[in-house]
CSV table of C-alpha atoms in Angstrom, one decimal:
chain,number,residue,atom,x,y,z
A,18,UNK,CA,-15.2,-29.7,36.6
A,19,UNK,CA,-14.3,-30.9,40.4
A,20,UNK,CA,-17.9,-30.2,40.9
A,21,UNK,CA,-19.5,-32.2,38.0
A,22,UNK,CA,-16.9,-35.3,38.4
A,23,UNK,CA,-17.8,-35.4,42.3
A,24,UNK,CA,-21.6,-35.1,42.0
A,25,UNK,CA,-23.9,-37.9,43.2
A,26,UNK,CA,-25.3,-38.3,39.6
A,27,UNK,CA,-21.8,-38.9,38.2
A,28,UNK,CA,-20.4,-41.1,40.5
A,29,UNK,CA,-23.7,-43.0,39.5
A,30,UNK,CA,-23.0,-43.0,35.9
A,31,UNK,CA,-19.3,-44.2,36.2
A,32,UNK,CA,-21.1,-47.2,38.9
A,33,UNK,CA,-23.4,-48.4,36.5
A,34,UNK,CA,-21.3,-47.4,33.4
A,35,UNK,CA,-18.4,-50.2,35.0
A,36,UNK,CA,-21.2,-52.7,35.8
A,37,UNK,CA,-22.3,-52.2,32.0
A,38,UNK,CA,-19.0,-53.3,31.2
A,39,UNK,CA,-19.8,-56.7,32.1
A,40,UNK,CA,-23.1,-58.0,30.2
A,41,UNK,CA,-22.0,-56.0,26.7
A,42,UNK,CA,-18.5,-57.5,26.7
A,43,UNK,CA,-20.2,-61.4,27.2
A,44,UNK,CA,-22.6,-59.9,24.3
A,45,UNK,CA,-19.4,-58.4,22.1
A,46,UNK,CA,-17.5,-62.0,23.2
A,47,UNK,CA,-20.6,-64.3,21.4
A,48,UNK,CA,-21.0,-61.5,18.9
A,49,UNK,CA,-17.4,-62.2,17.3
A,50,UNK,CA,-17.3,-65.7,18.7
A,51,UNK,CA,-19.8,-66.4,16.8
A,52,UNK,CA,-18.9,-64.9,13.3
A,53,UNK,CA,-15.8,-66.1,13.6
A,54,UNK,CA,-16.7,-70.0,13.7
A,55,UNK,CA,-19.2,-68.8,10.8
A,56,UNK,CA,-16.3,-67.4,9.0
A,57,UNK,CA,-14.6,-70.6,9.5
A,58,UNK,CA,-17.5,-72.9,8.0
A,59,UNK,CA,-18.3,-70.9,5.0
A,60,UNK,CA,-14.4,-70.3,4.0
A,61,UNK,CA,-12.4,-73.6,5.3
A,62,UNK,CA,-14.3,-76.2,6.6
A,63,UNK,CA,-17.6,-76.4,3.5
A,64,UNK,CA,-14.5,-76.2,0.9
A,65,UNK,CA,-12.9,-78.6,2.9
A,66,UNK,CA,-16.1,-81.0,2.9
A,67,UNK,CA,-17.0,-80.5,-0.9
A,68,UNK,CA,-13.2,-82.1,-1.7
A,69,UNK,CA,-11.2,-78.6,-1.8
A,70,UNK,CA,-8.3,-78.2,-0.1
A,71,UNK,CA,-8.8,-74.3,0.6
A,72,UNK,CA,-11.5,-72.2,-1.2
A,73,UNK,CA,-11.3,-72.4,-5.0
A,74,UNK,CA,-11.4,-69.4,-7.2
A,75,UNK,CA,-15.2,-69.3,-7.4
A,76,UNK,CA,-16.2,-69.3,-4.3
A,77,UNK,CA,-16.9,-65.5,-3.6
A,78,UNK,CA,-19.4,-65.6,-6.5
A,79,UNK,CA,-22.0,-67.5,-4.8
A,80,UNK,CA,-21.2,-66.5,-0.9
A,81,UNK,CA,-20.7,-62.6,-2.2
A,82,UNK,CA,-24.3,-63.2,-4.3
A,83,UNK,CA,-25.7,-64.8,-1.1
A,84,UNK,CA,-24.3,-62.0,1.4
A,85,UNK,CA,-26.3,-59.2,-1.3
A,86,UNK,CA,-29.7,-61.5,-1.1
A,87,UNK,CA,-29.7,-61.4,2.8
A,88,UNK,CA,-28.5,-57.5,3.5
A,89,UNK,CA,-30.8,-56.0,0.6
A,90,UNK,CA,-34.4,-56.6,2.4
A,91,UNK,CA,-32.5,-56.0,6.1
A,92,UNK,CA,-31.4,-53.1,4.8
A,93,UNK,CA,-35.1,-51.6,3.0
A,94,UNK,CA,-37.4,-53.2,5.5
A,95,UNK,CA,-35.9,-53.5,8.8
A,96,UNK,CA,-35.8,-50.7,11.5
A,97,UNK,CA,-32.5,-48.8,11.4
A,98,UNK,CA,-32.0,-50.5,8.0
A,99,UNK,CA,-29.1,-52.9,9.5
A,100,UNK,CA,-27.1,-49.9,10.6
A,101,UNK,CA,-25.1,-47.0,9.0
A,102,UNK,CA,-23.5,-46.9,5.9
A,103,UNK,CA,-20.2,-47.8,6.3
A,104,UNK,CA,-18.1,-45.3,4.0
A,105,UNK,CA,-19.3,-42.8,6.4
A,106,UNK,CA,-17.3,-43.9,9.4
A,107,UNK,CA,-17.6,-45.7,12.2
A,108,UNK,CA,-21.7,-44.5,12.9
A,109,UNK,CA,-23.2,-41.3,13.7
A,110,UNK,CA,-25.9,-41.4,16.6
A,111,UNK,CA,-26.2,-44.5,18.4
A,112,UNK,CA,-28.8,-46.6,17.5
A,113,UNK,CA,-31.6,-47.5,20.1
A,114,UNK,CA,-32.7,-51.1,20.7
A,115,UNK,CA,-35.3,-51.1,18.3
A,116,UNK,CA,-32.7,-51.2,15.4
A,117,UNK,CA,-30.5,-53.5,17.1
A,118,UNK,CA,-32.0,-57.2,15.3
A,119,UNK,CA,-31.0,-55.5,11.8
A,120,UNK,CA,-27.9,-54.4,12.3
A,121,UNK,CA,-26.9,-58.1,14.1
A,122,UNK,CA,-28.8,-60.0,11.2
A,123,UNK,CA,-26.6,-57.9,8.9
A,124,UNK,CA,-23.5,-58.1,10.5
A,125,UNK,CA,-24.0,-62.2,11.8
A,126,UNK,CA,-25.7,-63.4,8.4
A,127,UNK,CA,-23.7,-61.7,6.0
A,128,UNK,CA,-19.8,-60.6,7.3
A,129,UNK,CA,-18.6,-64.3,7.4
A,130,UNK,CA,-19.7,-64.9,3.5
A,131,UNK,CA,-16.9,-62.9,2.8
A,132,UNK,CA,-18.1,-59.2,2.3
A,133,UNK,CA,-15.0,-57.1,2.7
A,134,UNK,CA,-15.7,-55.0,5.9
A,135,UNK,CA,-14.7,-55.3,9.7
A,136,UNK,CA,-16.8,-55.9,12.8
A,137,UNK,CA,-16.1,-52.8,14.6
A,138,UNK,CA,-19.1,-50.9,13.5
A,139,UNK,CA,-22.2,-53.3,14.3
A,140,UNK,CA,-20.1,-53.6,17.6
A,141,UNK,CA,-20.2,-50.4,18.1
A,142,UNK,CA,-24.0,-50.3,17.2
A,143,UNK,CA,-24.7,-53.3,20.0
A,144,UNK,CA,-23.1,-51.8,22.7
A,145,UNK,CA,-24.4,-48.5,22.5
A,146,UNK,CA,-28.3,-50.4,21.7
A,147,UNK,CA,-27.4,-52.4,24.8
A,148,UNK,CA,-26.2,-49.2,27.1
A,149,UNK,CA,-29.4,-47.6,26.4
A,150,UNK,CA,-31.9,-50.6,26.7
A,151,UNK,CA,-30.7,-50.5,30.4
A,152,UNK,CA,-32.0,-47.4,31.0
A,153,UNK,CA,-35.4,-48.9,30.5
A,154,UNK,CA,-34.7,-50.9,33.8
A,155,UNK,CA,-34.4,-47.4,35.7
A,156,UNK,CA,-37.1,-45.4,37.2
A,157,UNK,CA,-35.8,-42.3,36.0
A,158,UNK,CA,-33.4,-42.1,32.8
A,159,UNK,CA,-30.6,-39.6,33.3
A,160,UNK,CA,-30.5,-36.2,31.2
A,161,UNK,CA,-30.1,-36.2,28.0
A,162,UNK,CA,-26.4,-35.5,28.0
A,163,UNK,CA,-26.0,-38.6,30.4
A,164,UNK,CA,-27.6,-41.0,27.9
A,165,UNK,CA,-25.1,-40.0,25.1
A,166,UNK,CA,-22.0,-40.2,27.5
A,167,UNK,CA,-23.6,-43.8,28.5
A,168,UNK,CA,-24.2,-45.0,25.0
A,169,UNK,CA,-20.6,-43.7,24.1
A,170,UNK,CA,-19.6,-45.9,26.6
A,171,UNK,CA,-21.3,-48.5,25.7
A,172,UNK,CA,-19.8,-48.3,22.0
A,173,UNK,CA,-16.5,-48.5,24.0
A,174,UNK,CA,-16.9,-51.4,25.5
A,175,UNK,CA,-17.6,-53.2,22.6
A,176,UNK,CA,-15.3,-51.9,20.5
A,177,UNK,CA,-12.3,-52.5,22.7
A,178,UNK,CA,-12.7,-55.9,22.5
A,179,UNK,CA,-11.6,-56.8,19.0
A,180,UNK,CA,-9.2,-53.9,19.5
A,181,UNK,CA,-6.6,-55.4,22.0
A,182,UNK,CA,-7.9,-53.1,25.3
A,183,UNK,CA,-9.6,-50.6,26.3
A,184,UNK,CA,-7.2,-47.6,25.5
A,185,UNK,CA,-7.0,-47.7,22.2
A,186,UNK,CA,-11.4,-47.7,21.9
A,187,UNK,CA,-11.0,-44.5,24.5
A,188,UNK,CA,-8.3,-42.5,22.5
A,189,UNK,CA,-10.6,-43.3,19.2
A,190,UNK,CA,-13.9,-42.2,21.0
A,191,UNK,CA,-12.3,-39.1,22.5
A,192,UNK,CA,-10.5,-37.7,19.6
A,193,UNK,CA,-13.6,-38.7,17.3
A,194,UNK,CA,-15.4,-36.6,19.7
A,195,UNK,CA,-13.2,-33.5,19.2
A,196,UNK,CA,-13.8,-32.5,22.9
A,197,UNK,CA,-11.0,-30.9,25.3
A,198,UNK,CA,-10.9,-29.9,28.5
A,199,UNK,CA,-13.4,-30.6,31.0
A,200,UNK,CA,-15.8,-31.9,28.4
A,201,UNK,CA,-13.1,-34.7,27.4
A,202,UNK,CA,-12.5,-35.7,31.5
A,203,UNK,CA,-16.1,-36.4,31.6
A,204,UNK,CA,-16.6,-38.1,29.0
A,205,UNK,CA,-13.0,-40.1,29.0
A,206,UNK,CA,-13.8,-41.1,32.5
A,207,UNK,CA,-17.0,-43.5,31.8
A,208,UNK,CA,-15.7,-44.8,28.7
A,209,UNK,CA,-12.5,-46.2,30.7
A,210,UNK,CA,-14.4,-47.4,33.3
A,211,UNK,CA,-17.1,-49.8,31.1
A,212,UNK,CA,-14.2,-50.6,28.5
A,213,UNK,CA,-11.5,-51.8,31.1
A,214,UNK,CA,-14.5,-54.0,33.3
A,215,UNK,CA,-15.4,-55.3,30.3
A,216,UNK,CA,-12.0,-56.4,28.8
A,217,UNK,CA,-11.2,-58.6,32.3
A,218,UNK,CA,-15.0,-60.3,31.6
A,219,UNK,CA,-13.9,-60.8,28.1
A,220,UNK,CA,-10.3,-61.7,28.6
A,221,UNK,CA,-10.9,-64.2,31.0
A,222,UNK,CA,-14.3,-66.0,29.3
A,223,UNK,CA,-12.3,-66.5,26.2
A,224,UNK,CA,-10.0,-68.5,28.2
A,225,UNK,CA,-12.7,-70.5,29.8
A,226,UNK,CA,-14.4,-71.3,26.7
A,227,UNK,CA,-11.6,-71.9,24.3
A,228,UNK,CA,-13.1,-69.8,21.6
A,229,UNK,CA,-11.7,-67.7,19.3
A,230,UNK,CA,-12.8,-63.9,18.3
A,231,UNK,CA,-10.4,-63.3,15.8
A,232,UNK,CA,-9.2,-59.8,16.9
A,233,UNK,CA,-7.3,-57.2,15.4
A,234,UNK,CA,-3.6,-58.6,16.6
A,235,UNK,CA,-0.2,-59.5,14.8
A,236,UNK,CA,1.2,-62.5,16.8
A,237,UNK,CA,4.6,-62.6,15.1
A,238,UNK,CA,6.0,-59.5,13.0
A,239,UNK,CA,8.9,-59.4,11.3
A,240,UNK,CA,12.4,-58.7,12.8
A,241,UNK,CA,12.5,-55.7,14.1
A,242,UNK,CA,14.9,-52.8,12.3
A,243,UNK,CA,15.5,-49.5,14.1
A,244,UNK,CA,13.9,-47.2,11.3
A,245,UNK,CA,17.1,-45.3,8.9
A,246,UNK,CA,17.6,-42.3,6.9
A,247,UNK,CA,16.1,-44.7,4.0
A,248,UNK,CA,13.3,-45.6,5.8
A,249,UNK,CA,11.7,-41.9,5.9
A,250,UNK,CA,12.9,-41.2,2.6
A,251,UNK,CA,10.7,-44.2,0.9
A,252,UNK,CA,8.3,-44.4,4.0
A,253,UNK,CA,6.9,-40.4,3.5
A,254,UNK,CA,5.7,-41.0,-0.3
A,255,UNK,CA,4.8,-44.3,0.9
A,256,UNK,CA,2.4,-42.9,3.2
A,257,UNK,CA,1.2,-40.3,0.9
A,258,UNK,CA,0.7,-43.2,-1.8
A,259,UNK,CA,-1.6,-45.4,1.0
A,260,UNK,CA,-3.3,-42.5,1.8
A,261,UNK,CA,-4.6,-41.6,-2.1
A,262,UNK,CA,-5.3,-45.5,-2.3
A,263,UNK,CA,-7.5,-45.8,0.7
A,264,UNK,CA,-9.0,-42.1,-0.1
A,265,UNK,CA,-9.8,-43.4,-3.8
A,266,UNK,CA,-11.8,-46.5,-2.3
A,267,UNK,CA,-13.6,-44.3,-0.1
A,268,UNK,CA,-14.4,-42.2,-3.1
A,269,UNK,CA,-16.0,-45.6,-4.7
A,270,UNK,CA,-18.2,-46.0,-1.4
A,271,UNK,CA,-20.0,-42.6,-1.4
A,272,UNK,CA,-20.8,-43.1,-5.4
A,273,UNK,CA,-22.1,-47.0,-4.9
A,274,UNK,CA,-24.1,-45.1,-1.6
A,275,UNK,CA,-25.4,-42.5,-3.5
A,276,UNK,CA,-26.1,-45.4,-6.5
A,277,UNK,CA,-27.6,-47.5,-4.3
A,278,UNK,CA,-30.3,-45.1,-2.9
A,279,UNK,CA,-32.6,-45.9,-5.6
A,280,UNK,CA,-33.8,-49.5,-6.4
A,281,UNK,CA,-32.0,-50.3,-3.2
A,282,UNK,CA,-32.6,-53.9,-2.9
A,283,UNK,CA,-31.4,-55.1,-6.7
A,284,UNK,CA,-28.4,-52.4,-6.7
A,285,UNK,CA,-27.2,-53.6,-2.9
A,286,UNK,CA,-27.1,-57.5,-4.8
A,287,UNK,CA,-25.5,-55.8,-7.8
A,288,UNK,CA,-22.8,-54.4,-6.5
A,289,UNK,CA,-21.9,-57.4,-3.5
A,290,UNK,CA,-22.0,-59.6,-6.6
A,291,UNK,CA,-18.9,-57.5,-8.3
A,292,UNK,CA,-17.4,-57.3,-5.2
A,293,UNK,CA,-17.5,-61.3,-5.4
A,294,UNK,CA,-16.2,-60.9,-8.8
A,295,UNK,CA,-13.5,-58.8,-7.5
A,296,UNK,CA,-12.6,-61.5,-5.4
A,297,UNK,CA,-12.7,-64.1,-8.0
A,298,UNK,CA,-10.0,-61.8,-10.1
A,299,UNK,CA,-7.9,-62.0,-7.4
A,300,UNK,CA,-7.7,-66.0,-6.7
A,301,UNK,CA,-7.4,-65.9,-10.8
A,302,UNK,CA,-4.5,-63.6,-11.0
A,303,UNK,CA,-2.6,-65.1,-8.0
A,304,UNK,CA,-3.1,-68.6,-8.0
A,305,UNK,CA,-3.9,-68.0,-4.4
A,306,UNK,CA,-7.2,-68.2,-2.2
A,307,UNK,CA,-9.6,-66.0,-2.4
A,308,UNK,CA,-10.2,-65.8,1.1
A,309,UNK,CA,-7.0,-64.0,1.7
A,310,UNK,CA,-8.7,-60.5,-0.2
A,311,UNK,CA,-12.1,-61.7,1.4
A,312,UNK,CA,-13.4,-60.9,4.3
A,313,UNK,CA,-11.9,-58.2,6.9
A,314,UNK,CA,-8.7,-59.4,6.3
A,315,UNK,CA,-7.7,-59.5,9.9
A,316,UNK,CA,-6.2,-63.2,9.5
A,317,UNK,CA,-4.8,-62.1,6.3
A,318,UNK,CA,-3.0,-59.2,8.3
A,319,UNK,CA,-1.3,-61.7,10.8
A,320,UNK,CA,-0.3,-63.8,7.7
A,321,UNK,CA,1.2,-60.9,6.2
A,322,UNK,CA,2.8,-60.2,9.2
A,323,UNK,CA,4.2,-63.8,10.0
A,324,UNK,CA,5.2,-64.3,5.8
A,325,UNK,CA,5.5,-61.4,4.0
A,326,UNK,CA,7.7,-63.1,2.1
A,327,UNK,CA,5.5,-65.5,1.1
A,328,UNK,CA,3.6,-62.9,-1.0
A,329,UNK,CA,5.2,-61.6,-4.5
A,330,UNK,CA,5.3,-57.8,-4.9
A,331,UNK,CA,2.7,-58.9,-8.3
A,332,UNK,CA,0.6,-60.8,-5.5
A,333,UNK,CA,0.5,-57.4,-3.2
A,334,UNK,CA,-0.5,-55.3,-5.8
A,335,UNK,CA,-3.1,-57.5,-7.0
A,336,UNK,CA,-4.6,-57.8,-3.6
A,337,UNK,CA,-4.6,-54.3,-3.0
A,338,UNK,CA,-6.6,-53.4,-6.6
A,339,UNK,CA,-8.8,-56.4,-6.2
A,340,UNK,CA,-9.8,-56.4,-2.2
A,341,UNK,CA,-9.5,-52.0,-2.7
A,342,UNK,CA,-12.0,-52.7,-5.4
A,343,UNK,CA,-14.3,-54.8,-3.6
A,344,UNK,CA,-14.3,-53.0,-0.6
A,345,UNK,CA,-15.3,-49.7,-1.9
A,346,UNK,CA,-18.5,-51.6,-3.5
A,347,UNK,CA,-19.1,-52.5,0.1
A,348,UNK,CA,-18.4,-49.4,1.8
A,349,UNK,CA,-21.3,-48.2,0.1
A,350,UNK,CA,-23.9,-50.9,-0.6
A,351,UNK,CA,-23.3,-53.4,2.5
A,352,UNK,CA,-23.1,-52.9,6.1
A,353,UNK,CA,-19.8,-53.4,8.5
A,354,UNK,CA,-17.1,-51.5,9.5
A,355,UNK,CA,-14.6,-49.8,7.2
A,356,UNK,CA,-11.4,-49.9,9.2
A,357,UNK,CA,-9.8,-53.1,8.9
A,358,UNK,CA,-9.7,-53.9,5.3
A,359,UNK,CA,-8.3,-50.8,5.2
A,360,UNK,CA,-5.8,-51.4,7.5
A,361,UNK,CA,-4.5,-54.3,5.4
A,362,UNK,CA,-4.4,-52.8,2.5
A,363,UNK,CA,-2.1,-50.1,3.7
A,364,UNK,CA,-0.1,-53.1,4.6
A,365,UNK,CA,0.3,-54.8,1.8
A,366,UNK,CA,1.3,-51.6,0.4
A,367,UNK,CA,3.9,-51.0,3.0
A,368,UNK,CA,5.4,-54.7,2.5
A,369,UNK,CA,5.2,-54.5,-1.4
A,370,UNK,CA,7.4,-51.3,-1.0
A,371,UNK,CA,9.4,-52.9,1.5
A,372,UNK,CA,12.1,-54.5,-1.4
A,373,UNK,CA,13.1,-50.3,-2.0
A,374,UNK,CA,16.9,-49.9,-1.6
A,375,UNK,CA,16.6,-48.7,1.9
A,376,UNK,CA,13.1,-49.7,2.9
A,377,UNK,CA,13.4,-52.5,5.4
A,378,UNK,CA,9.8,-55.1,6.1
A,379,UNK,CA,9.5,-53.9,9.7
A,380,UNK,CA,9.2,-50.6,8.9
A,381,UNK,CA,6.9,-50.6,6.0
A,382,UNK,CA,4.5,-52.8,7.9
A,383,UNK,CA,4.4,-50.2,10.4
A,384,UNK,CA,4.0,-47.5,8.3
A,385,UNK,CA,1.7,-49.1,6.6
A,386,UNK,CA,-1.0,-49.7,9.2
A,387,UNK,CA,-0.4,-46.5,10.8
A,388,UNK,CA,-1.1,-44.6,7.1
A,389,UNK,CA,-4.4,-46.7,6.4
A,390,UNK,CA,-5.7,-46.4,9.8
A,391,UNK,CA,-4.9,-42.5,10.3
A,392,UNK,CA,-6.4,-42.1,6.6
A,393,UNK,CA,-9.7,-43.8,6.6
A,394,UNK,CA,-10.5,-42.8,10.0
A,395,UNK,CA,-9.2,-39.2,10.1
A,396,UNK,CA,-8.1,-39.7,13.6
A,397,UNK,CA,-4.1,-39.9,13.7
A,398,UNK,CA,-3.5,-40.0,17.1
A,399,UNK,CA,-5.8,-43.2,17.0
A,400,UNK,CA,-3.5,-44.6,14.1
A,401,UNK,CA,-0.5,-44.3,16.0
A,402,UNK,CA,-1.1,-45.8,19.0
A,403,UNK,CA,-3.3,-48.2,17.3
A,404,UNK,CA,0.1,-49.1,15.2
A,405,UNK,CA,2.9,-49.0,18.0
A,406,UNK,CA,0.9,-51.5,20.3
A,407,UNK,CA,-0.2,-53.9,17.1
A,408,UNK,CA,3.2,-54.4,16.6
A,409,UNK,CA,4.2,-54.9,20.3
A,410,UNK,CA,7.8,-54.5,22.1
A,411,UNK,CA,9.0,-53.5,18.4
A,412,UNK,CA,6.9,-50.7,18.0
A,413,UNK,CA,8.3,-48.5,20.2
A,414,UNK,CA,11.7,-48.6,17.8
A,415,UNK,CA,9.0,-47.8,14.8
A,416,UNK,CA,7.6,-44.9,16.8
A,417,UNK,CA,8.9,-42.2,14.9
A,418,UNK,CA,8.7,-43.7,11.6
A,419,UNK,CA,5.0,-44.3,12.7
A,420,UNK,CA,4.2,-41.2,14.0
A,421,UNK,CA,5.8,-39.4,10.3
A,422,UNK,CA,3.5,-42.2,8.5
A,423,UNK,CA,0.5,-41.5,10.3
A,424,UNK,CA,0.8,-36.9,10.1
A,425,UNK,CA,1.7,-37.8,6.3
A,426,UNK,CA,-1.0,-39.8,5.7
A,427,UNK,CA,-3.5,-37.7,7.1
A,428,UNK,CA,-2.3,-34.7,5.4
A,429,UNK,CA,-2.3,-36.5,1.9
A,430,UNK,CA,-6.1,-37.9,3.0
A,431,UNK,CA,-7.6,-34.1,3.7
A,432,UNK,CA,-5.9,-32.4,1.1
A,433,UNK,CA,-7.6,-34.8,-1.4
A,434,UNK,CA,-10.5,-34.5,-0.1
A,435,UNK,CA,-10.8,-30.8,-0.2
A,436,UNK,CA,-13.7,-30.7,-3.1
A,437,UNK,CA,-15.5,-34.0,-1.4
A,438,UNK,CA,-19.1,-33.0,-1.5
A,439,UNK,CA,-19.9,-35.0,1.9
A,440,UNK,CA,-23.1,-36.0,2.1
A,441,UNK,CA,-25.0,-35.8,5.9
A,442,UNK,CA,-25.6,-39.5,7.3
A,443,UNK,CA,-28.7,-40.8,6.3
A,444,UNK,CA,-28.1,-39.7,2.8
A,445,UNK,CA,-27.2,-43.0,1.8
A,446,UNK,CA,-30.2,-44.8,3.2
A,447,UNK,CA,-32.7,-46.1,0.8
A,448,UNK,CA,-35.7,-44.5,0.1
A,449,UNK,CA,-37.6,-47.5,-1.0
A,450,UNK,CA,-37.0,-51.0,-2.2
């Protein structure tokens, strides 16, 4: 290993994998930048201008219908067919420049309109497209081996941006990765390098500019409750009951996938339409805006976080069947990523069982996102960390309860999906319009 991490042609690749850093965090800064002021058009400021004071009950219909009308020929006609279908993860091999336009027509045109996935896939996609189109600038590309471990970092890179830093992106790639050893050293090494330069180029330019990206954050959380005897007696069938909830969506994404493969383009604007109608259901039950079960529900997560009083137990639930309902249809027919929707609805679930004799808010927020997250991605490490640093100085006293959450969850997600007939990636991409 001494031998390999000192050679000439590493030391290159961790040089030019840090200097890569730079150009695909400005690119992952106007990628989010820009859907976020989208975002903010289509769901507050148009409502706004047409005489609502938030978005009313209808709105996903049309925005849900549009979002189905823009992916469906991106995804039969363009290269790469706007990226990998999101139920089954976070991407398979990265995609090479020539599918880049698709998956950031996809992910630019039709995320803000309210289709209920994250951005953490298609920024995935661009940094890894963006790692490898350098290589065209070099006389002679590196090995084969070298192009994955630059493209990985590349994914990095972007990914830690909307993820608070660059360890959390590392930990996820590495563990995804399943490597040890040597192998994980080599590969950790380059990924550290381009994610850290590239979160002091984007930490700093968001200053400059004033612009928002709408990251994966909880600015306020509720006060903080060393976790009890009560809290791990509700929080390990809470865990178990996120992780049958998120595995149960998932389940909806492969069969709208494998629905979807035939008569691509009218099924892909069926199904975002009843996701729209999902939607709808929810502003109709609640009396609430249906932007709140729209969307990634990132802002939704910090709202939770700040109020989560300010949402009824009847509210919770509703969200959770409605936005669960919407975002398998999405998994499976649309294009994003599938974490952060998920990540709230474990959430809501954790806060809904929060008024438990025993059970305390703090704790079943943090339980929550560490259950979702380790379920849907299948990483629990990830989940963990991911958890303890969303919820800051008070995560450390959630720790354990977090850690318990995050092995239960993942536990629960496996064992259910014992007799899942996975299909390979690419299974799921149409055939034909």
């Amino acid at each position: 290993m001494r031998q390999t991490l000192l050679s000439r042609g590493y030391l290159r690749l961790l040089l030019l994998c840090a200097l890569l850093g730079v150009p695909i965090a400005l690119a992952s800064f106007f990628f989010v930048s820009l859907q976020h002021e989208l975002q903010h058009g289509v769901w507050e400021a148009l409502p706004e201008a047409l005489g609502y004071d938030r978005a009313p009950w209808w709105w996903p219909l049309p925005t849900l219908l549009l979002a189905g009308l823009i992916v469906a020929p991106v995804v039969t006609r363009m290269p790469g067919a706007g990226g990998h279908v999101p139920v089954h993860g976070l991407g398979g091999t990265p995609l090479g420049p020539r599918e880049l336009p698709g998956v950031v027509l996809a992910a630019i045109a039709t995320l803000p309109l309210g289709v209920v996935l994250g951005p953490e896939a298609p920024l995935m996609a661009v940094g890894s497209a963006l790692a490898l189109l350098s290589l065209r600038a070099l006389r002679q590309a590196p090995d084969p081996r070298g192009t994955m471990v630059l493209a990985t970092a590349g994914s990095t890179a972007a990914i830690s941006t909307i993820l608070g830093g660059p360890i959390v992106a590392a930990v996820m790639v590495v563990e995804a990765a399943g490597l040890g050893g040597a192998q994980l050293v080599v590969l950790l090494l380059p990924c550290l390098i381009a994610s850290a330069a590239g979160a002091l180029v984007f930490t700093g330019f968001g200053e400059w500019t004033g612009l928002s990206v709408g990251g994966l954050e909880l600015p306020v959380v509720p006060p903080n409750m060393t976790p009890d005897a009560g809290d791990f007696l509700w929080g390990v069938p809470a865990a178990a009951l996120i992780a049958s909830v998120i595995t149960a969506g998932r389940a909806l994404g492969f069969g709208t996938a494998r629905w979807t493969r035939r008569h691509t383009a009218r099924r892909t604007v069926l199904a975002a339409l009843a996701a729209g109608v999902s939607l709808t259901a929810y502003a109709l039950l609640t009396d609430r805006s249906p932007e709140e079960a729209a969307l990634s529900g990132q802002a939704a997560l910090g709202q939770l976080a700040e109020h989560p009083h300010s949402w009824s137990v009847a509210a919770l639930v509703a969200l959770v069947a409605c936005k669960g309902l919407a975002w398998g249809l999405c998994l499976g027919a649309l294009r994003g990523g599938p974490i952060f929707p998920a990540v709230l609805l474990g959430a809501a679930i954790g806060v809904a069982c929060a008024g438990l004799p025993g059970l305390g808010t703090a704790p079943g927020l943090a339980l929550g996102i560490a259950a979702a997250a380790a379920a849907i991605t299948g990483l629990p490490l990830t989940s963990a960390i991911l958890a303890v640093l969303l919820l800051g100085p008070d995560g450390q006293d959630q720790m354990p309860l977090i850690v318990t959450a995050t092995v239960v969850a993942f536990v629960t997600a496996q064992l259910l999906r014992r007799g899942e007939t996975r299909e390979p990636e690419g299974a799921g991409q149409p055939t034909g319009p």
